[in-house]
Tab-separated table of C-alpha atoms and ligand atoms in Angstrom:
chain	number	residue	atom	x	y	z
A	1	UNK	CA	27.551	-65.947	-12.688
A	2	UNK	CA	30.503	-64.475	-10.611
A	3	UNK	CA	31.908	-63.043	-13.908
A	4	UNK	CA	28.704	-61.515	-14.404
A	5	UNK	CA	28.451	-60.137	-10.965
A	6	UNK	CA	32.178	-58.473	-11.419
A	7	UNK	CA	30.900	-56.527	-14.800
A	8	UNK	CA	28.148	-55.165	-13.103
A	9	UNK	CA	30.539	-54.154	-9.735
A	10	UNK	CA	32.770	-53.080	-12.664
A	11	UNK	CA	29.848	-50.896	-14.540
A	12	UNK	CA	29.243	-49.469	-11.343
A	13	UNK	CA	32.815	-48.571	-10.120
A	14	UNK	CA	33.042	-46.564	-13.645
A	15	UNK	CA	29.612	-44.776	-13.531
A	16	UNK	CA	29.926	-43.560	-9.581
A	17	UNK	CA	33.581	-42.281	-10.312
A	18	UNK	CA	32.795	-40.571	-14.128
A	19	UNK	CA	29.774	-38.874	-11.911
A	20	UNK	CA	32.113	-37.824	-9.757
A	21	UNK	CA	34.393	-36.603	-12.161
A	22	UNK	CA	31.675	-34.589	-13.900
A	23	UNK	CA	30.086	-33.216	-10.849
A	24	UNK	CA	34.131	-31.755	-9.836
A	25	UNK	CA	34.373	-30.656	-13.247
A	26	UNK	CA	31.344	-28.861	-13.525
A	27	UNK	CA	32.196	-26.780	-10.541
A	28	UNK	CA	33.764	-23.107	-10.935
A	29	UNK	CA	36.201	-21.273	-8.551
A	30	UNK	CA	35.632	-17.858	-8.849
A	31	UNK	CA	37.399	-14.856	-7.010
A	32	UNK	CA	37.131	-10.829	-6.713
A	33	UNK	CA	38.905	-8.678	-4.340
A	34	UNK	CA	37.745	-5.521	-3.900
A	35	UNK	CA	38.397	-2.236	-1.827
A	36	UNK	CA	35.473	-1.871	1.448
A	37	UNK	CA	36.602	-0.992	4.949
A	38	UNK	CA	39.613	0.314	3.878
A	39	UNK	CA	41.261	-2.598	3.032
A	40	UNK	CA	41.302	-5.791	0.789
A	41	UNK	CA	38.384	-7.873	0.610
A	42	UNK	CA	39.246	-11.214	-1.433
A	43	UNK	CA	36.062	-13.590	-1.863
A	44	UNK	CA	36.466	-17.110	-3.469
A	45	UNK	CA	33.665	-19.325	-4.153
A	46	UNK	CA	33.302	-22.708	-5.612
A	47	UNK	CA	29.854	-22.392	-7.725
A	48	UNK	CA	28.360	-24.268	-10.623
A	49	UNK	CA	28.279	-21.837	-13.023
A	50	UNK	CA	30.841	-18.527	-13.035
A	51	UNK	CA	27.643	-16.458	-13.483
A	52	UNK	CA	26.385	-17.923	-10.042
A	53	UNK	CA	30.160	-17.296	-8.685
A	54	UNK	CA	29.643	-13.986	-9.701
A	55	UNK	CA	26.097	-12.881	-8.408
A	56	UNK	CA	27.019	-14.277	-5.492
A	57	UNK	CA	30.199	-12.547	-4.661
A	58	UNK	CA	28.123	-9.242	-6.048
A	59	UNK	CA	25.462	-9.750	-3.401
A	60	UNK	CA	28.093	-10.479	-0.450
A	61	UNK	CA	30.195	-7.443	-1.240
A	62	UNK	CA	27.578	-5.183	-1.444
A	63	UNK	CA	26.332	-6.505	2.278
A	64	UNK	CA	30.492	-5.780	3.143
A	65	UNK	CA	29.451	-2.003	1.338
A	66	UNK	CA	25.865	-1.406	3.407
A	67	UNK	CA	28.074	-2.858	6.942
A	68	UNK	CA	30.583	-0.051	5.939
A	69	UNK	CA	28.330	2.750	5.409
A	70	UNK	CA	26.764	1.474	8.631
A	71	UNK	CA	29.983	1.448	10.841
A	72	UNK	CA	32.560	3.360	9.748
A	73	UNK	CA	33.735	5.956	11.816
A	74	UNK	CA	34.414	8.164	8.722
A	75	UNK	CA	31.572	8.527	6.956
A	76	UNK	CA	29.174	11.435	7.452
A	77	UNK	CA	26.246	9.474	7.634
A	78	UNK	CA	26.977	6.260	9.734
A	79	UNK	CA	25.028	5.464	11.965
A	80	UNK	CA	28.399	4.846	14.268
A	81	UNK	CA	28.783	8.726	13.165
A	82	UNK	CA	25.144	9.753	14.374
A	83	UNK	CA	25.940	7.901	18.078
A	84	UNK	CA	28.873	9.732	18.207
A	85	UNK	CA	27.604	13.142	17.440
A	86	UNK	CA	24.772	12.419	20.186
A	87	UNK	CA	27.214	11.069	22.981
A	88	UNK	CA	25.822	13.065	26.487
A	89	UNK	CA	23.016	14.011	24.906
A	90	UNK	CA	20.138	11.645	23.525
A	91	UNK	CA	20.035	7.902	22.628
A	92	UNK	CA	20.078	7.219	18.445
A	93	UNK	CA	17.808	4.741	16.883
A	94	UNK	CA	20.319	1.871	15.286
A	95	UNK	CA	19.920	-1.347	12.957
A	96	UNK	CA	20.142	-4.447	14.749
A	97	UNK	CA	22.893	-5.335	12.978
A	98	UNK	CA	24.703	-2.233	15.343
A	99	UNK	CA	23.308	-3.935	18.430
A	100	UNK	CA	24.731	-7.045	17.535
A	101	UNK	CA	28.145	-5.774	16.528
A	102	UNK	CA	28.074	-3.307	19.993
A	103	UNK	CA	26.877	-6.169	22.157
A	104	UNK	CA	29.517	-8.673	21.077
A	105	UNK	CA	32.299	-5.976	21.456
A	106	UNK	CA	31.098	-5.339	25.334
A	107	UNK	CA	31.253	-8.891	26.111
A	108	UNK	CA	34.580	-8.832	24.754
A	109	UNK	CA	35.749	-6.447	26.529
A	110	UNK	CA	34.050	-7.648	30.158
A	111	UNK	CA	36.001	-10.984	29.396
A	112	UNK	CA	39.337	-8.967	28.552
A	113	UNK	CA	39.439	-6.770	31.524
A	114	UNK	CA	38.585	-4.230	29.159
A	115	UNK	CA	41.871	-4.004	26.799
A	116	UNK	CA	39.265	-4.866	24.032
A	117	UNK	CA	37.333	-1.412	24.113
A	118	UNK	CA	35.180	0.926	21.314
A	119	UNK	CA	35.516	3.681	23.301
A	120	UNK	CA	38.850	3.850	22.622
A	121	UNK	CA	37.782	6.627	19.406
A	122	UNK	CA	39.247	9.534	20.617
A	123	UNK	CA	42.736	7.778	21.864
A	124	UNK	CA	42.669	5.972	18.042
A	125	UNK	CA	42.186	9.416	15.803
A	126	UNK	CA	44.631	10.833	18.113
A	127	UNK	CA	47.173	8.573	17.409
A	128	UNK	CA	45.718	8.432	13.752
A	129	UNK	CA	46.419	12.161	13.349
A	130	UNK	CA	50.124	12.536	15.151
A	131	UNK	CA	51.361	9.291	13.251
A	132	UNK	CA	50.042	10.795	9.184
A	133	UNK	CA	52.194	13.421	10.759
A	134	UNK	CA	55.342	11.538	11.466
A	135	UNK	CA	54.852	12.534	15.219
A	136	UNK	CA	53.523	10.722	18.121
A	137	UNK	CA	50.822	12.399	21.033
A	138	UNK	CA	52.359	13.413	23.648
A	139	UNK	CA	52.203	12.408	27.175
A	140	UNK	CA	50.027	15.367	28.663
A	141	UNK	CA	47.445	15.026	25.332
A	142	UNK	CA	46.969	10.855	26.037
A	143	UNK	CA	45.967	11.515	29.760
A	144	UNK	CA	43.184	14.341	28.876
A	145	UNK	CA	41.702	11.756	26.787
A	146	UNK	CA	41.916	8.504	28.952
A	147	UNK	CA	38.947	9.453	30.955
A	148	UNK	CA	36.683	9.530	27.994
A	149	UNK	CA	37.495	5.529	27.671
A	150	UNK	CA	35.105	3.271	29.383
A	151	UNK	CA	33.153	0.915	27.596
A	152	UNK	CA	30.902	0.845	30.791
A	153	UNK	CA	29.383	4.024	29.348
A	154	UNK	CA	27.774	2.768	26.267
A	155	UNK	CA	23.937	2.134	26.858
A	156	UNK	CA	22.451	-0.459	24.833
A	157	UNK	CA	18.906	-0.641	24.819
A	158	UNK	CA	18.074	-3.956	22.585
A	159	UNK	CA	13.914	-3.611	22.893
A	160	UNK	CA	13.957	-0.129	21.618
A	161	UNK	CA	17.471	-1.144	19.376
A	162	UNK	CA	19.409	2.446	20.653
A	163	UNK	CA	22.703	3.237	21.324
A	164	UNK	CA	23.582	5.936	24.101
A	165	UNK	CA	26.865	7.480	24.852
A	166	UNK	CA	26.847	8.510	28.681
A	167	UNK	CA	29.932	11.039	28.662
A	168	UNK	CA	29.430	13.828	25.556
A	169	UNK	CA	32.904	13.362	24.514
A	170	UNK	CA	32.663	9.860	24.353
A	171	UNK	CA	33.469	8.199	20.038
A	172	UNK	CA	33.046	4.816	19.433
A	173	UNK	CA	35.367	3.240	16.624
A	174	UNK	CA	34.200	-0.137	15.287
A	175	UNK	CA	37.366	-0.627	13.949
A	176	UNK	CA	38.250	-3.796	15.947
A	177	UNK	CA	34.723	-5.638	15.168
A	178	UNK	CA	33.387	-4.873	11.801
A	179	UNK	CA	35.525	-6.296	9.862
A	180	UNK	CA	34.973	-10.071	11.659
A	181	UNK	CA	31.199	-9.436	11.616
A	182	UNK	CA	30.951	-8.226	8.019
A	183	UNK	CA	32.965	-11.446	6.924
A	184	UNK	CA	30.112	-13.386	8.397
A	185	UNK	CA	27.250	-11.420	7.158
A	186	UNK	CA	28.612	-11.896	3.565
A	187	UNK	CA	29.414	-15.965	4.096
A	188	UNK	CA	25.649	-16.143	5.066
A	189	UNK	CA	24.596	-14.110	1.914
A	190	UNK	CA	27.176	-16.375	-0.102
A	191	UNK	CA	24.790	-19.268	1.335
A	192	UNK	CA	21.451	-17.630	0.754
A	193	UNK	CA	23.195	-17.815	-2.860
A	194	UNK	CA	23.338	-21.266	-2.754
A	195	UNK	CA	27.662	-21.280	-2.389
A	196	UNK	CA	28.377	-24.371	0.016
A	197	UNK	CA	32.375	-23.753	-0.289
A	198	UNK	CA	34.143	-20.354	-0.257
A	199	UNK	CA	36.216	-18.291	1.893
A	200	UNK	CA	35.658	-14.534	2.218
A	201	UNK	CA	38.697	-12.702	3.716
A	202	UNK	CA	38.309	-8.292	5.007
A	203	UNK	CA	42.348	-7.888	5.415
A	204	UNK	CA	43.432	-10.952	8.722
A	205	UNK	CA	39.368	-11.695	9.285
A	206	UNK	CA	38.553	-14.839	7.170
A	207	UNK	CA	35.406	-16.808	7.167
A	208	UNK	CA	35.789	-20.372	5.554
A	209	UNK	CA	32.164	-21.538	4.040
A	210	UNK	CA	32.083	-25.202	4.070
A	211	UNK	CA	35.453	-27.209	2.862
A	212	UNK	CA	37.088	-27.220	-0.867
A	213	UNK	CA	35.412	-28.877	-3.403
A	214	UNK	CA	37.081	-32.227	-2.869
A	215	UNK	CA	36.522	-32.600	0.683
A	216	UNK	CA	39.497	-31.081	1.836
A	217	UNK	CA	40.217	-28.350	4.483
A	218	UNK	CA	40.674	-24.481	2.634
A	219	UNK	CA	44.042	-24.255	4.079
A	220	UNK	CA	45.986	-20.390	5.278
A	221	UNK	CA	48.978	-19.433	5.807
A	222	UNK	CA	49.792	-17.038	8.850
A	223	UNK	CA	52.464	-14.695	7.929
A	224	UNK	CA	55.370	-14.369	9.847
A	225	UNK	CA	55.146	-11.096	11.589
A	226	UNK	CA	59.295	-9.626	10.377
A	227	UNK	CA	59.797	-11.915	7.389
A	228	UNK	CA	57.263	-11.146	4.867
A	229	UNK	CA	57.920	-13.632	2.840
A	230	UNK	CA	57.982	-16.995	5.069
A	231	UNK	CA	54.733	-18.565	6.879
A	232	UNK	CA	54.700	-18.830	10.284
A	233	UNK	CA	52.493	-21.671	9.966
A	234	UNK	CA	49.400	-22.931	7.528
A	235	UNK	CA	45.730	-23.679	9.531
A	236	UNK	CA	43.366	-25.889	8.007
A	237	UNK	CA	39.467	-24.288	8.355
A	238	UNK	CA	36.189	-26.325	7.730
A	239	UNK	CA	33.567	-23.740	8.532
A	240	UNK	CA	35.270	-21.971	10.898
A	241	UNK	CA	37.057	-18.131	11.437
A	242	UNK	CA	40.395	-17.288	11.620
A	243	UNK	CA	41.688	-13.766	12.654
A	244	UNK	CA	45.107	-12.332	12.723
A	245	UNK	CA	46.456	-8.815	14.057
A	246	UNK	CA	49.559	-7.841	13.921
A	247	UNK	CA	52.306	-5.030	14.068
A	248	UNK	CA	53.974	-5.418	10.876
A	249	UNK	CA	51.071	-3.291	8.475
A	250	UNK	CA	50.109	-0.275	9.938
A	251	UNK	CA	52.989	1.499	11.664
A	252	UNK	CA	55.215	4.220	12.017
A	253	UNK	CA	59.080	4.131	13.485
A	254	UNK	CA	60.017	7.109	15.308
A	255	UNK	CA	63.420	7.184	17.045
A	256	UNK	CA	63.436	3.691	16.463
A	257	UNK	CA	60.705	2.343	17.941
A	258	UNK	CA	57.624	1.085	16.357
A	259	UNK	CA	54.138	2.691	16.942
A	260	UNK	CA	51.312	0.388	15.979
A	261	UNK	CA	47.570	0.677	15.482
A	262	UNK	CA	46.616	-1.055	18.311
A	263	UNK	CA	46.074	0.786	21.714
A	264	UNK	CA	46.428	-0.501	25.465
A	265	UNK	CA	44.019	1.567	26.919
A	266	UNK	CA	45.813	0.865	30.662
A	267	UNK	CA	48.429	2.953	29.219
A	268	UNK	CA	46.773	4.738	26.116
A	269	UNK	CA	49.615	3.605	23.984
A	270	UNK	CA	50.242	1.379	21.477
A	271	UNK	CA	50.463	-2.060	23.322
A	272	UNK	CA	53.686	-3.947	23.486
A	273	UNK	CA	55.156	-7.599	23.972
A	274	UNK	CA	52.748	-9.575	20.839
A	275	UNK	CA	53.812	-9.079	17.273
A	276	UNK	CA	51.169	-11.067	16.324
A	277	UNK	CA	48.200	-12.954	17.508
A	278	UNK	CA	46.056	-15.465	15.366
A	279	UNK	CA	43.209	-17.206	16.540
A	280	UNK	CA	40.606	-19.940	15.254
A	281	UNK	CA	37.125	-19.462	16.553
A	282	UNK	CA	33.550	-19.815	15.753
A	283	UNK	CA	32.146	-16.274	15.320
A	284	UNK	CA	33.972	-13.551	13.641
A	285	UNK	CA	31.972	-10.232	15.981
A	286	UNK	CA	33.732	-12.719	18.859
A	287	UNK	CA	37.018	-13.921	17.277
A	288	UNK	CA	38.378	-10.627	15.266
A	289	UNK	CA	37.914	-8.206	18.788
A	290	UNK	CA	39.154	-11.303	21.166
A	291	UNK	CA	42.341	-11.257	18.622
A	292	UNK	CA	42.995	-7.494	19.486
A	293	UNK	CA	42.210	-7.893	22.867
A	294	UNK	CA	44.840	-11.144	22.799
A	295	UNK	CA	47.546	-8.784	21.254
A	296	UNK	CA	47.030	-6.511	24.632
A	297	UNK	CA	46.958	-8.901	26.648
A	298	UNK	CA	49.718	-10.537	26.298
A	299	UNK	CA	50.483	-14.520	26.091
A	300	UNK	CA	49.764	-15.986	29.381
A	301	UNK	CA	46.036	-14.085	29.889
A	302	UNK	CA	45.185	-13.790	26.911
A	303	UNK	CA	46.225	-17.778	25.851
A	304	UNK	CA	44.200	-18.929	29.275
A	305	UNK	CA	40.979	-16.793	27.534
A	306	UNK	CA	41.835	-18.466	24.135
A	307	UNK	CA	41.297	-21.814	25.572
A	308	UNK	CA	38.307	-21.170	28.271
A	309	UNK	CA	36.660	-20.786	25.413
A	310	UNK	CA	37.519	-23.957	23.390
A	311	UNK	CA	39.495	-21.636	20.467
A	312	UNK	CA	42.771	-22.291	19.152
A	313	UNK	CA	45.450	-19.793	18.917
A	314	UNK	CA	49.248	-18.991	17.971
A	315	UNK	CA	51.108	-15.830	19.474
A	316	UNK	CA	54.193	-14.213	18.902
A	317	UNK	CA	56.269	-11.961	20.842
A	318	UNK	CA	58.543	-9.462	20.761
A	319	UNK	CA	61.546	-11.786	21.270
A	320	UNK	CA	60.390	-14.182	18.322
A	321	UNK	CA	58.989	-16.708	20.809
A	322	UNK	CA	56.746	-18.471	19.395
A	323	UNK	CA	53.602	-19.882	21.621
A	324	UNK	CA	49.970	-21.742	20.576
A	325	UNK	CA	47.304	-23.929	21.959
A	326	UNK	CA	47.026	-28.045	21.261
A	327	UNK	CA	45.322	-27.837	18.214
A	328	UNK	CA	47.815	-25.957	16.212
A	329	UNK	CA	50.605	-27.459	14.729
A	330	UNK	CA	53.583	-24.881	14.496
A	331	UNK	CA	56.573	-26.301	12.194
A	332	UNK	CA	59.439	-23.681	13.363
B	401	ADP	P1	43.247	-4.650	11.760
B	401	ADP	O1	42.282	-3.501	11.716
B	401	ADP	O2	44.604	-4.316	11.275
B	401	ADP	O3	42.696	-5.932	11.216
B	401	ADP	P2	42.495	-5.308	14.409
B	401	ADP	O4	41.387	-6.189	13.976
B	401	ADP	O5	43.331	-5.796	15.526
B	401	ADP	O6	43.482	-4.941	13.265
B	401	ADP	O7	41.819	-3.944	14.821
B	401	ADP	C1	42.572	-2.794	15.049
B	401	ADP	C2	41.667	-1.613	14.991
B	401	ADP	O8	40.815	-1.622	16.147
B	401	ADP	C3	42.407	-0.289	15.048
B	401	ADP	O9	42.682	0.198	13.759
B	401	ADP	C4	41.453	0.595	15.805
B	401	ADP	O10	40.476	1.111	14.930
B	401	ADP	C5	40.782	-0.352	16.765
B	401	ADP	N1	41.486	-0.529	18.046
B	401	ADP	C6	42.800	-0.333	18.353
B	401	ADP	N2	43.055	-0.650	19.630
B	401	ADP	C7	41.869	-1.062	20.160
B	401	ADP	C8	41.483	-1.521	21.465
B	401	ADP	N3	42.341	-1.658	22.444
B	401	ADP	N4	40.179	-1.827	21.638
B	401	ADP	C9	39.277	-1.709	20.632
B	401	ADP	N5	39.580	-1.290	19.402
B	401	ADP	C10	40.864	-0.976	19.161
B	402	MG	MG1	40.800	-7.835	14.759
């Protein structure tokens, strides 16, 4: 009797763990990086079949493509374009997808004491323009322009979904948002596509879908801002987004000093004391502005915003100190 119960225990123990076997077997990791927003989109998915990997991937790029063509500041025919060529005059019919993205980037702001701001557009192509030229603006050109900042001048009107710029000079650059919201967008196509487990990264803004196949966290390493080559640390993410900005990819040294991409509108200059700022959050339109607006900032602000709002976070600054919240284990 008891040998025949141990068989059966047996039969079972090998059936549950050859299904299991099959099922992980049966599963396909595929991955595609493409160009979109100017940078590197990488997409991995964990699907049944590598045609389904594939379709699905298709489908979220192409929602990364129609966000682009949407928001870029760029392209002729944005709609971020069409605001901007109305600013002072008339409000512009939008998507809601715009309303969303502008929305999120204005609470951002209110809760950063406005270091986080898409008005910033004509202090960015400024600085765009000197730096392709090796130069730097100078100190008469950033003061004409400050007074065109202020975030406090973009009218949203959600019922009639328009977008108003009060000041006719005023550009907004989405350059600080889209990239967090489009990772989003395409993680909820990927699931519309039936993908439970993927990770879809535009440049430092990565959404993890889900966990890896077996259960486990997807894991990333954060790079260390001056060695290129060495990990700072490596974050585990279960359906969760993780964003990073730092110094170290888009700069220029002039005289010696480093000019990055990221302005303090306080002083209309690239903003100093973070190298780089990472933090783990829920929402990427939230947690890919709040990271930009935590390289501003500065540690102790910025780290007492990180954790009003239950996020994790890991900073470093100019002097190599290294600083995070609880939740993030930092092996130095
Ligand atoms: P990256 O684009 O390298 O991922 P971020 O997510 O931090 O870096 O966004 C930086 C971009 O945001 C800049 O290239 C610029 O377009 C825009 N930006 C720079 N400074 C600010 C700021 N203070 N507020 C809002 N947007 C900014
Ligand atoms: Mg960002």
């Amino acid at each position: 009797m008891i040998r025949n119960r141990r068989i059966v225990q047996y039969s079972l123990i090998i059936v549950v763990s050859s299904l299991l076997i099959f099922s992980c077997a049966r599963k396909r990791t595929v991955k595609k990086t493409e160009t979109i927003m100017g940078t590197n989109v990488t997409i991995t998915v964990v699907a049944d079949t590598s045609k389904e990997g594939d379709a699905a991937i298709g489908a979220a790029m192409d929602e990364i493509r129609r966000l682009d063509e949407m928001m870029s500041l760029y392209k002729e025919n944005s709609e971020v374009t069409r605001v901007n060529m109305a600013s002072g005059k008339h409000p512009i019919a939008v998507s809601p997808e715009m309303i969303e993205v502008v929305e999120n980037a204005v609470a951002v702001a209110k809760l950063t004491d406005g270091v986080f701001d898409i008005t910033m557009g004509p202090l960015i192509v400024l600085w765009r323009m000197r730096t392709a030229e090796g130069d730097i603006p100078t100190e008469k050109e950033i003061a004409r322009i400050l007074p065109r900042v202020n975030y406090r001048n973009i009218i949203v009107n959600k019922k009639k979904s328009t977008l108003f710029l009060r000041r006719p000079d005023m550009i907004i650059d989405l350059g600080g948002v889209a990239k967090g919201y489009a990772a989003d967008r395409a993680a909820g196509i990927l699931k519309q596509h039936g993908i439970m487990s993927a990770l879809v990264a535009v440049a430092g803004d990565i959404r993890a879908l889900g966990a890896r196949p077996d259960g486990s966290p997807w894991r990333i390493g954060v790079q260390h801002p001056r060695k290129p080559k060495t990990t700072l640390t490596v974050l585990d993410l279960r359906d969760t987004f993780i964003s990073t900005s730092g110094d170290y990819e888009r700069f220029v040294i002039k005289a010696g000093k480093r000019y990055h991409h990221i302005i303090d509108p306080r002083t209309g200059k690239p903003s100093t004391g973070i190298i780089s700022a990472t933090i783990i959050g829920d929402r990427g339109a939230i947690v890919d502005p709040l990271t930009t607006a935590l390289f501003v900032l500065g540690r102790e602000r910025g780290m007492e915003i990180v954790n009003k709002l239950g996020y994790e976070a890991v900073v470093v600054d100019e002097d190599g100190g290294v600083s995070h919240t609880a939740g993030i284990d930092v092996s130095e």
